[in-house]
Tab-separated table of C-alpha atoms in Angstrom:
chain	number	residue	atom	x	y	z
A	708	MET	CA	108.975	82.831	95.799
A	709	THR	CA	112.226	84.044	94.024
A	710	THR	CA	115.029	86.083	95.285
A	711	MET	CA	116.143	88.808	92.871
A	712	GLN	CA	117.713	91.989	93.058
A	713	LEU	CA	115.249	95.360	92.739
A	714	ARG	CA	116.874	96.158	89.668
A	715	ARG	CA	115.128	93.486	87.717
A	716	LEU	CA	111.976	95.200	88.273
A	717	ALA	CA	112.754	99.399	88.191
A	718	HIS	CA	115.059	101.887	87.817
A	719	ALA	CA	116.254	104.648	90.005
A	720	ARG	CA	117.580	107.867	90.077
A	721	SER	CA	119.290	109.732	93.092
A	722	GLY	CA	120.618	113.324	93.996
A	723	ASP	CA	120.573	115.428	96.932
A	724	LYS	CA	119.158	118.334	98.710
A	725	GLY	CA	121.431	119.242	101.628
A	726	ASP	CA	122.052	116.515	104.055
A	727	THR	CA	119.040	114.509	102.368
A	728	VAL	CA	119.223	111.949	99.394
A	729	ASN	CA	116.265	111.763	97.233
A	730	VAL	CA	115.996	108.394	95.508
A	731	GLY	CA	113.461	107.916	92.832
A	732	VAL	CA	111.983	103.919	91.964
A	733	ILE	CA	110.194	103.588	88.988
A	734	ALA	CA	108.828	100.498	87.868
A	735	TYR	CA	109.505	99.250	84.444
A	736	ASP	CA	105.876	97.646	83.973
A	737	GLU	CA	102.956	99.478	85.669
A	738	THR	CA	101.846	95.833	86.836
A	739	HIS	CA	104.726	95.811	89.307
A	740	TYR	CA	103.952	98.871	91.115
A	741	SER	CA	101.709	97.626	93.558
A	742	LEU	CA	104.599	94.680	94.448
A	743	LEU	CA	107.073	97.702	94.794
A	744	GLN	CA	104.608	99.489	97.310
A	745	GLU	CA	104.465	96.270	99.161
A	746	LEU	CA	108.131	95.422	99.307
A	747	LEU	CA	109.593	98.690	99.670
A	748	THR	CA	108.466	100.227	102.979
A	749	THR	CA	110.306	102.794	104.960
A	750	SER	CA	111.597	100.031	107.434
A	751	ARG	CA	112.695	97.838	104.827
A	752	VAL	CA	114.728	100.487	102.978
A	753	LYS	CA	116.272	101.573	106.134
A	754	GLN	CA	117.329	97.960	107.257
A	755	HIS	CA	119.180	97.915	103.618
A	756	PHE	CA	120.913	101.349	104.340
A	757	GLY	CA	121.626	100.693	107.920
A	758	ASP	CA	123.729	103.205	109.730
A	759	MET	CA	124.305	105.048	106.353
A	760	VAL	CA	121.128	107.028	106.806
A	761	GLY	CA	118.743	108.373	109.297
A	762	GLN	CA	114.940	108.938	108.898
A	763	VAL	CA	113.482	107.068	105.740
A	764	GLU	CA	110.120	108.726	104.296
A	765	ARG	CA	108.458	107.518	101.389
A	766	PHE	CA	106.023	109.112	98.690
A	767	GLU	CA	103.926	107.493	96.414
A	768	LEU	CA	103.397	108.562	92.645
A	769	PRO	CA	100.969	106.177	91.244
A	770	ASN	CA	100.514	107.896	88.275
A	771	LEU	CA	104.131	107.492	87.375
A	772	GLY	CA	104.321	103.983	88.586
A	773	ALA	CA	107.097	105.297	91.133
A	774	LEU	CA	107.931	105.696	94.806
A	775	ASN	CA	110.268	108.606	96.192
A	776	PHE	CA	112.236	107.965	99.118
A	777	LEU	CA	114.212	110.756	101.103
A	778	LEU	CA	116.977	109.291	102.938
A	779	HIS	CA	117.700	111.964	105.986
A	780	GLY	CA	121.111	112.456	107.398
A	781	ALA	CA	122.833	110.507	104.578
A	782	LEU	CA	125.605	113.173	103.398
A	783	ASP	CA	127.594	113.857	106.479
A	784	GLY	CA	126.421	117.272	106.189
A	785	GLY	CA	125.636	117.973	102.674
A	786	GLY	CA	127.686	118.475	99.311
A	787	THR	CA	129.502	121.582	100.417
A	788	VAL	CA	130.602	120.588	103.704
A	789	SER	CA	130.651	116.775	103.180
A	790	LEU	CA	134.078	115.027	102.648
A	791	MET	CA	132.131	111.932	101.291
A	792	THR	CA	133.126	110.847	98.089
A	793	ASP	CA	129.965	110.668	96.969
A	794	ALA	CA	128.689	113.670	98.649
A	795	GLN	CA	125.736	114.356	96.128
A	796	GLY	CA	124.405	110.841	97.026
A	797	LYS	CA	124.478	109.988	93.189
A	798	THR	CA	125.442	106.401	93.793
A	799	PHE	CA	122.354	105.701	96.103
A	800	SER	CA	120.203	104.504	93.370
A	801	THR	CA	122.616	102.048	92.410
A	802	ALA	CA	122.705	100.932	95.979
A	803	MET	CA	118.878	100.723	96.045
A	804	LEU	CA	118.278	98.980	93.030
A	805	ARG	CA	120.836	95.987	94.800
A	806	MET	CA	118.712	95.269	97.367
A	807	GLU	CA	117.544	91.803	97.083
A	808	ILE	CA	113.610	91.445	97.114
A	809	GLU	CA	111.531	88.115	97.188
A	810	VAL	CA	108.828	87.984	94.581
A	811	PRO	CA	106.307	85.707	93.657
A	812	ASP	CA	107.015	83.012	91.218
A	813	ALA	CA	104.182	84.325	89.040
A	814	VAL	CA	106.048	87.623	88.276
A	815	VAL	CA	108.845	85.813	86.946
A	816	GLU	CA	107.027	83.522	84.998
A	817	ALA	CA	104.977	86.557	83.384
A	818	GLY	CA	108.431	87.690	81.997
A	819	LEU	CA	110.885	90.188	83.219
A	820	PRO	CA	113.473	92.376	81.407
A	821	GLU	CA	116.450	90.781	80.100
A	822	GLU	CA	119.610	91.174	82.702
A	823	GLY	CA	121.852	94.206	81.191
A	824	ALA	CA	118.319	95.617	79.333
A	825	SER	CA	118.317	98.496	81.871
């Protein structure tokens, strides 16, 4: 097994709806989608963000090779009432991509995008 950041396998986007952050994680390579499904459970995402977020929901989008997460209670009330620096949750995608994951060595040996290529 090899430990790496999620950013080596996927890219992500995030935004807000009220007090909820929406984070979409999209596999660079569709063959990695099933690995993302296995690794990015709601409990693992909750563990990664800790007390910064409340309940975590996951939605699967296999036709896009993507997972969509809703991180409830993450914005201190939401953009119009929050005093948070990132009241729209734009940085949560970068935080998600820094998650450390363990992948089979065969995934690395098969080739990954170059560092900084994303």
